[in-house]
Short mmCIF file of C-alpha atoms and ligand atoms in Angstrom, two decimals:
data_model
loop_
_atom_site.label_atom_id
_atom_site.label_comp_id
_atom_site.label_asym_id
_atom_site.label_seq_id
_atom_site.Cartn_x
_atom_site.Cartn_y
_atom_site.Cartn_z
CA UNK A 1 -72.42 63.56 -53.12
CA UNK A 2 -69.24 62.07 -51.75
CA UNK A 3 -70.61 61.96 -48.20
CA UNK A 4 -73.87 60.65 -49.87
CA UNK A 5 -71.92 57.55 -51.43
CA UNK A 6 -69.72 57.11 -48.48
CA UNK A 7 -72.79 56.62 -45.96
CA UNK A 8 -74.91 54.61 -48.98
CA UNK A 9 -76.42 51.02 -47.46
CA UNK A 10 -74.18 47.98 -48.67
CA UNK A 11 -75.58 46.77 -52.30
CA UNK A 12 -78.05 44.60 -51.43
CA UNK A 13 -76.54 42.37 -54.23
CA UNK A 14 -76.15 41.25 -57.73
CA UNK A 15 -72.14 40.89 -56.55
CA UNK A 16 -72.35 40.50 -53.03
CA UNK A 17 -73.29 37.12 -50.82
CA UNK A 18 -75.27 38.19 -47.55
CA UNK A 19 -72.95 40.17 -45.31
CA UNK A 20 -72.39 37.80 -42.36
CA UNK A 21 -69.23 38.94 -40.25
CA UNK A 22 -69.25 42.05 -38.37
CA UNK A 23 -66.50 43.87 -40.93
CA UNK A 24 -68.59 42.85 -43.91
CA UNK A 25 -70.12 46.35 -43.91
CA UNK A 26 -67.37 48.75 -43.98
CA UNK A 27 -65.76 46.40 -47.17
CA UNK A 28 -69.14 46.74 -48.49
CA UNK A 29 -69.41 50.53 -48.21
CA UNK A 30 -65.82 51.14 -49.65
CA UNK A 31 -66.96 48.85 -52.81
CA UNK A 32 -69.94 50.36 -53.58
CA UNK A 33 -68.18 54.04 -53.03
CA UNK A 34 -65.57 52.56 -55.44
CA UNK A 35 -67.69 51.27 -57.58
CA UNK A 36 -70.12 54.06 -58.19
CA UNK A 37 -67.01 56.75 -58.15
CA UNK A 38 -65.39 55.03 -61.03
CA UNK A 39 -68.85 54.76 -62.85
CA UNK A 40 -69.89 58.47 -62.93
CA UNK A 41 -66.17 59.24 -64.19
CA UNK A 42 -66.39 56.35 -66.87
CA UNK A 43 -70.00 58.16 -67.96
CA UNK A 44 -68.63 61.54 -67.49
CA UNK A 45 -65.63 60.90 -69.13
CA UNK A 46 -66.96 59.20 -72.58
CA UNK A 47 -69.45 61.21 -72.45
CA UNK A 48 -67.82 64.10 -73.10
CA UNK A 49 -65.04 62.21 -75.29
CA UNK A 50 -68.20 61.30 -77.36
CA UNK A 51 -69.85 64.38 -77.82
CA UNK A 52 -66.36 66.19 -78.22
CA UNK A 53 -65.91 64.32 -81.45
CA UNK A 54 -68.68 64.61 -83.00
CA UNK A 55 -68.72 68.34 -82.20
CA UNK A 56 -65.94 69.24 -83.42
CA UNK A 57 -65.11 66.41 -86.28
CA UNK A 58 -63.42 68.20 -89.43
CA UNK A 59 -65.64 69.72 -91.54
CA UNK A 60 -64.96 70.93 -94.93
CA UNK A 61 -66.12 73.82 -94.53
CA UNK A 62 -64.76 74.99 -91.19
CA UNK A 63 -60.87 75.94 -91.30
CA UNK A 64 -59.03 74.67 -87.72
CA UNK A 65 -58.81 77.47 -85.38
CA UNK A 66 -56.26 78.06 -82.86
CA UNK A 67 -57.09 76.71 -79.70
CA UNK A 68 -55.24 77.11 -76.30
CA UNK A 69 -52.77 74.43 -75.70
CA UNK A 70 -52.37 74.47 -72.02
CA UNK A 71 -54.73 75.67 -68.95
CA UNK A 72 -53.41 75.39 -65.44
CA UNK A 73 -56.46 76.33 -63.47
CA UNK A 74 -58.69 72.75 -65.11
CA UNK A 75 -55.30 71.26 -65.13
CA UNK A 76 -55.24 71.55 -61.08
CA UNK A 77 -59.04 70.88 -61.35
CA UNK A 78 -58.16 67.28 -62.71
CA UNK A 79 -55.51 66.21 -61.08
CA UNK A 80 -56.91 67.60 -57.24
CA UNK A 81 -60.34 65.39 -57.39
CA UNK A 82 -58.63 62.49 -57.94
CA UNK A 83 -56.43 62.81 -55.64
CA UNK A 84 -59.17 63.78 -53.12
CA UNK A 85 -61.01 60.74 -54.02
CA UNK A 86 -57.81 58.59 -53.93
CA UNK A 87 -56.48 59.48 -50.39
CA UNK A 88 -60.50 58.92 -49.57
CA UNK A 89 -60.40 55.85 -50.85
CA UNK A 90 -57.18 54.94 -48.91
CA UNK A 91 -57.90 56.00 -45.73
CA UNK A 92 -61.62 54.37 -45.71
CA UNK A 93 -59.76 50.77 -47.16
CA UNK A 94 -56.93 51.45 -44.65
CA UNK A 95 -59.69 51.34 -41.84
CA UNK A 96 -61.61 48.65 -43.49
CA UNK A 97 -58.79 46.51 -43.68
CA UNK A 98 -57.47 46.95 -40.45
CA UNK A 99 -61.18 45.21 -39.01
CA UNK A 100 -60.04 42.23 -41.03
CA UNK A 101 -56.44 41.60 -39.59
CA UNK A 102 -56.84 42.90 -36.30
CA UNK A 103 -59.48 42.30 -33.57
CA UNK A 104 -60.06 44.67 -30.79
CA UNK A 105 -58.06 43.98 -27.96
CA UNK A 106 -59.29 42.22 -24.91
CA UNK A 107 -62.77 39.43 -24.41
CA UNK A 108 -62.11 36.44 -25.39
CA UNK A 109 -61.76 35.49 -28.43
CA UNK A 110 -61.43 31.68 -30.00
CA UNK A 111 -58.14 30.53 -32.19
CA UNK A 112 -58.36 28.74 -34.51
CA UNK A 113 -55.62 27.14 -36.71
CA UNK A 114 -56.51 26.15 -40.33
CA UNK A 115 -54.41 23.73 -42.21
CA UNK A 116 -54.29 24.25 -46.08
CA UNK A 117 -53.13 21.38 -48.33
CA UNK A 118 -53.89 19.86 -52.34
CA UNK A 119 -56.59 19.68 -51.53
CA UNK A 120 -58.52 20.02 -48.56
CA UNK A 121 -58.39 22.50 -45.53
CA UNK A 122 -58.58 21.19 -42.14
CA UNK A 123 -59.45 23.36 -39.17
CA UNK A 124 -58.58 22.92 -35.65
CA UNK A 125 -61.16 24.38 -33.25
CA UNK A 126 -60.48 25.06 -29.38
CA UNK A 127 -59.84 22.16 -27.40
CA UNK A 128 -58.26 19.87 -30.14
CA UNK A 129 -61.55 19.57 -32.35
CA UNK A 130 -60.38 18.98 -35.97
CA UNK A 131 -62.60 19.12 -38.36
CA UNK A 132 -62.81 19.95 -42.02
CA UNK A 133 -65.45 22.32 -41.72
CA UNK A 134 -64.85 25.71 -39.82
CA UNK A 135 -67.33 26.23 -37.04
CA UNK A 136 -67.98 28.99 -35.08
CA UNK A 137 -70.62 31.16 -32.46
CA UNK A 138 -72.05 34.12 -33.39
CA UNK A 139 -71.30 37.32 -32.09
CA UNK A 140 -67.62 35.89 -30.90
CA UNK A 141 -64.73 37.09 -32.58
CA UNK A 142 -62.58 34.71 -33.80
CA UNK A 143 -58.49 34.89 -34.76
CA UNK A 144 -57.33 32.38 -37.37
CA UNK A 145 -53.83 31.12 -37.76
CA UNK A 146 -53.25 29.87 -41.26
CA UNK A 147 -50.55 27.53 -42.51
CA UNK A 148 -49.77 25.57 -45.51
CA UNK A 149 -48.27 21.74 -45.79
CA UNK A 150 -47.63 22.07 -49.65
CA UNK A 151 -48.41 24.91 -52.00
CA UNK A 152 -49.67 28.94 -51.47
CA UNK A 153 -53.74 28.14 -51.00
CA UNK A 154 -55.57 30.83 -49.85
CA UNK A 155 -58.86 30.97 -47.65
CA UNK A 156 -61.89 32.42 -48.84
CA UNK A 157 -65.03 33.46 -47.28
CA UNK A 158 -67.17 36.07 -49.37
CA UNK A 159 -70.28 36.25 -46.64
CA UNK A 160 -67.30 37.54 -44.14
CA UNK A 161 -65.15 39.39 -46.83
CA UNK A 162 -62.33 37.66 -45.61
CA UNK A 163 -59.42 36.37 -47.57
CA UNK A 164 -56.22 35.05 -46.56
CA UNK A 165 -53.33 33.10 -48.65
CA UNK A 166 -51.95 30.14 -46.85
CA UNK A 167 -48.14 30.31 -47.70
CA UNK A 168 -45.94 26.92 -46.76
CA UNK A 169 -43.22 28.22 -43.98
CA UNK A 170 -44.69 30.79 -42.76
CA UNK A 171 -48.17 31.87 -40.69
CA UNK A 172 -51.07 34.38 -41.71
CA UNK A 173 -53.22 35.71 -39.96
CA UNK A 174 -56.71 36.45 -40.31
CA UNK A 175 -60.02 37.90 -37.78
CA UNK A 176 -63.03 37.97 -37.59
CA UNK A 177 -66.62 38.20 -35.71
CA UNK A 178 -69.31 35.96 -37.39
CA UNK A 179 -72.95 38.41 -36.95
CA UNK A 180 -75.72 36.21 -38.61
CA UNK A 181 -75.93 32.24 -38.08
CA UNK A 182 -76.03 29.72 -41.30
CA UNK A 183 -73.94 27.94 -43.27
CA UNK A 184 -71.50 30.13 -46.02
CA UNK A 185 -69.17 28.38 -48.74
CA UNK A 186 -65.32 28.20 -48.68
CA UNK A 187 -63.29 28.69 -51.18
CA UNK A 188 -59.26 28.61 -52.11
CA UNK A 189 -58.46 31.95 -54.24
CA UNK A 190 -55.07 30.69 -55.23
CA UNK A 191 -54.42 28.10 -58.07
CA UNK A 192 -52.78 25.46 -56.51
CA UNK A 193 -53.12 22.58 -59.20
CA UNK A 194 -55.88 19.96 -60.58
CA UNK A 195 -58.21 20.13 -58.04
CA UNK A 196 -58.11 24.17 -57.11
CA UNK A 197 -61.71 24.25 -57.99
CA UNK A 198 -62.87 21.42 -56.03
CA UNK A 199 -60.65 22.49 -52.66
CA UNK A 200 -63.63 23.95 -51.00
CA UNK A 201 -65.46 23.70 -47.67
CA UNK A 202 -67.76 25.45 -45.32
CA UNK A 203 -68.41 27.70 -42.15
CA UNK A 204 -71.26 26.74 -40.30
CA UNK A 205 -72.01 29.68 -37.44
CA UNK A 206 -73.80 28.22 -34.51
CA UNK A 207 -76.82 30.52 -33.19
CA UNK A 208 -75.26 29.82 -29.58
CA UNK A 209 -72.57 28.27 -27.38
CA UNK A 210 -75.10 25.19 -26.74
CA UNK A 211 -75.24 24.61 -30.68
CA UNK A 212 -71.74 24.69 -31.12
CA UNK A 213 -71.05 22.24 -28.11
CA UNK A 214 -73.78 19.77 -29.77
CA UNK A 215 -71.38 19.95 -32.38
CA UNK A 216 -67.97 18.87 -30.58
CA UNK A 217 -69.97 16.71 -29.07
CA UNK A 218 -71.48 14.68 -31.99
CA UNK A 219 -67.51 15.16 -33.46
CA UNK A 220 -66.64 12.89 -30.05
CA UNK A 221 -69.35 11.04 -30.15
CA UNK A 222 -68.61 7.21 -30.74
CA UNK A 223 -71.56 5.87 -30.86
CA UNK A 224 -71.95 6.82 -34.16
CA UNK A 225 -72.14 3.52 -36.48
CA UNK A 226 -68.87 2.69 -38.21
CA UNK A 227 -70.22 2.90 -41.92
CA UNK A 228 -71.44 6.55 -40.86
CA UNK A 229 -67.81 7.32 -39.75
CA UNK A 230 -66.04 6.07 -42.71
CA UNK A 231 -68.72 8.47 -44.58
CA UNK A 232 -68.07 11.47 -42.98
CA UNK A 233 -64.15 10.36 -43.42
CA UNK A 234 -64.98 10.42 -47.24
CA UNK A 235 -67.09 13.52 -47.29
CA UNK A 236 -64.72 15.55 -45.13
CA UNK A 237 -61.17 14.41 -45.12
CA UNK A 238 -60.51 15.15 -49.00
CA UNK A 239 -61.70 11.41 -50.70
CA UNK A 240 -64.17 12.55 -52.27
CA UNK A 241 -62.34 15.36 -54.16
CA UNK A 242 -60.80 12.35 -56.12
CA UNK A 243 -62.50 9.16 -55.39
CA UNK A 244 -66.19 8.77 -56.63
CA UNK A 245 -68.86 6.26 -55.32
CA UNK A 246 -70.82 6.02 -59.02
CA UNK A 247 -68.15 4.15 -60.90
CA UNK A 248 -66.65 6.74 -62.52
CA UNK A 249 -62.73 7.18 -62.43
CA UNK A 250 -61.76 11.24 -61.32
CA UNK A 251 -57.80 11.47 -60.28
CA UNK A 252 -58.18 8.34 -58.69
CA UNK A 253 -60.01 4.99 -58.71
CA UNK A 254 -63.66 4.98 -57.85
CA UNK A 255 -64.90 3.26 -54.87
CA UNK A 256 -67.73 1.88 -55.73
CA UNK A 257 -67.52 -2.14 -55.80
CA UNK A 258 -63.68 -1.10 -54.85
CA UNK A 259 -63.72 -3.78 -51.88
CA UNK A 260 -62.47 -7.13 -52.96
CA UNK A 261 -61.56 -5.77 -55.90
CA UNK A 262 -58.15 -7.01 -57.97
CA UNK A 263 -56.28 -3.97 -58.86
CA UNK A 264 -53.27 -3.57 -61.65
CA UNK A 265 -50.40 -1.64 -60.64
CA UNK A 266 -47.72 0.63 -62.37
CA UNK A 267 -45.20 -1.76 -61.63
CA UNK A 268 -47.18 -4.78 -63.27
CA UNK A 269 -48.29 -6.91 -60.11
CA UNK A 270 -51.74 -6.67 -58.86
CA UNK A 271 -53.19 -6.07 -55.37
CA UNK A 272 -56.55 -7.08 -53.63
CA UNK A 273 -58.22 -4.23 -51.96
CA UNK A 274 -58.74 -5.01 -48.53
CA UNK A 275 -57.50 -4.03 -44.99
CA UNK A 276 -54.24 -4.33 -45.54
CA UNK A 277 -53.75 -2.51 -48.88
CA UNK A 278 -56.49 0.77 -47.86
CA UNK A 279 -54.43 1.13 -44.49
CA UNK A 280 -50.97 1.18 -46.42
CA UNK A 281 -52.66 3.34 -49.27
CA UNK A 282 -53.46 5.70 -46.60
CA UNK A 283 -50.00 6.33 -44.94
CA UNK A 284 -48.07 5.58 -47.94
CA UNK A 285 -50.00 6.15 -51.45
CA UNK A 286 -47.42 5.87 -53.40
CA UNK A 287 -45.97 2.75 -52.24
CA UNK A 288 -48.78 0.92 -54.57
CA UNK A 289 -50.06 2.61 -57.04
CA UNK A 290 -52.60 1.53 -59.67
CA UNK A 291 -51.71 1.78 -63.17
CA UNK A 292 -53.05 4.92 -64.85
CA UNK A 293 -53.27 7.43 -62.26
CA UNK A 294 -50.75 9.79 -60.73
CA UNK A 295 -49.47 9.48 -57.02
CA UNK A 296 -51.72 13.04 -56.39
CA UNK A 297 -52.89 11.75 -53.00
CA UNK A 298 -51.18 12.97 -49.77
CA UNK A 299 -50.70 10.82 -46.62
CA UNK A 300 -53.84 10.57 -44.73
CA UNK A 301 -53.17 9.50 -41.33
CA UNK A 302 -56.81 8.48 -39.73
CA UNK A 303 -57.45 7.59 -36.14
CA UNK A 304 -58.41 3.88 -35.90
CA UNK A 305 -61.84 4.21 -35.76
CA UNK A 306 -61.86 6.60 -38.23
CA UNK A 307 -59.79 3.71 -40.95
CA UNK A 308 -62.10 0.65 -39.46
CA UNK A 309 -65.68 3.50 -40.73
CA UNK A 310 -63.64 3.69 -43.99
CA UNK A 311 -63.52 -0.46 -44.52
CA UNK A 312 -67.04 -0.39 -44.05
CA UNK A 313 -67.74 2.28 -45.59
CA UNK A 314 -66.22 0.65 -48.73
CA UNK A 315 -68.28 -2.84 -48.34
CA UNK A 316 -71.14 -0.76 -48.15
CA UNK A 317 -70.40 0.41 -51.80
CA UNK A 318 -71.43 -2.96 -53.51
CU1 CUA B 1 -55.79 25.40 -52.74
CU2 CUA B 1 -56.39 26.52 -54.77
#
């Protein structure tokens, strides 16, 4: 039965996201032997619990006989299959674990260092490509660094069954080799304030090399229009977790019809939201900050381009 369970195909699942990384399988196995181990004792064991007490409830009629107290040979019984079953259950997670952590060694394999922070995570691909979206090539094994700026975050990806805290001062470490091209959800497993639950982000894995260099290369790519830049600075660098283009206030004021706009400030002056005041928002957001919200935001230092998208990005937002 044991051997049965161990070899049993991954649930193809109520619980489980597609398995997409090459260690997903192994994690899978071990949950479903878990899983279905600590079922047929739960069954087995109130099972008999149940029928046990209704058998033998007191009866009126029946007088208490003397029963054994002790037997050593079920004693052993009971206490050698679980420990069977436990040092199964540690060796198999001991191997599954190690596919996580630890790639095997030589081929090449792409590092990549991922920047945790309240509340966004930033990834830096080969070649100095940051991005806020992890992207990667099928089939090649891949060794993240992680790091923290603020707070213990900690990346999630269930379609890899990978998960990794980001702790501030030190580095983690996580691996592993993407097997079926798409697009999975990040998450951050660690409570790390207000916006925990909006702190997520995604892993696109490219079908091929040329994919992912289409990628990079649209990431390069100035042509693109300035109002699309200072988009995909608000959809990717973190605005959005805070800042909303409908009109409704979140942590922080909402862009829409922001530009021009006379804001109050804690200290009692007022500022006009232009250049000047965004760019000095962005590298300092504390120095002004309008009255009724908390200074949440952290320094966001953008490229020039990247600041000039966001102006027009705001005009845009009559
Ligand atoms: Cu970062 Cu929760």
């Amino acid at each position: 039965m044991i051997a049965s369970l161990l070899s049993a195909a991954a649930p193809e699942s109520v619980w489980l996201p597609p398995a997409a990384s090459a260690a997903s399988a192994g994690v899978d196995r071990m949950f479903a032997f878990i899983f279905w181990t600590c079922t047929f004792f739960f069954a087995l064991i109130v099972g008999l619990a149940t029928l046990f007490v209704v058998k033998y409830r007191a009866r009126q009629s029946v007088e208490p006989q003397k029963t054994p107290t002790h037997n050593t040979r079920l004693e052993l019984v009971w206490s050698g299959i679980p420990l069977v079953l436990a040092l199964i259950m540690f060796a198999k997670s001991t191997e599954a674990y190690r596919g996580l952590t630890e790639l095997a060694p030589g081929g090449q394999v792409d590092a990549i260092q991922v920047t945790a922070r309240k509340w966004s995570w930033w990834f830096d691909h080969p070649g100095g490509h940051g991005a806020n979206e992890l992207h990667v090539v099928v089939g090649h094994p891949v060794e993240v660094t992680l790091a923290s700026e603020d707070v213990i975050h900690s990346l999630y990806i269930p379609a890899f069954r990978i998960k990794q805290d980001a702790v501030p001062g030190r580095y983690t470490k996580l691996a592993f080799t993407p097997i079926a091209p798409g697009t999975y959800p990040i998450y951050c497993a660690e409570y790390c304030g207000t916006n925990h639950s909006q702190m997520r982000s995604q892993v696109v894995v490219h079908r091929d090399r040329a994919s992912y260099d289409a990628w990079i290369k649209q990431v390069e790519d100035a042509s693109v229009p300035l109002v699309d830049v200072g988009r995909t600075v608000y959809l990717t660098k973190g605005c959005i977790a805070c800042h909303t283009v409908d009109g409704t206030p979140r942590l922080a004021p909402t862009f829409k019809a922001s530009w021009g706009r006379v804001e109050k400030l804690v200290d009692g002056s007022s500022v006009t939201v232009d250049e000047a005041y965004v760019r000095e928002s962005l590298l300092n957001p504390r120095a002004k900050l309008v009255a009724g919200f908390q200074p949440v935001m952290p320094p966001m230092p953008l490229k020039e381009r990247e600041m000039l998208g966001l102006f027009e990005y705001l005009k845009s937002l009559k």
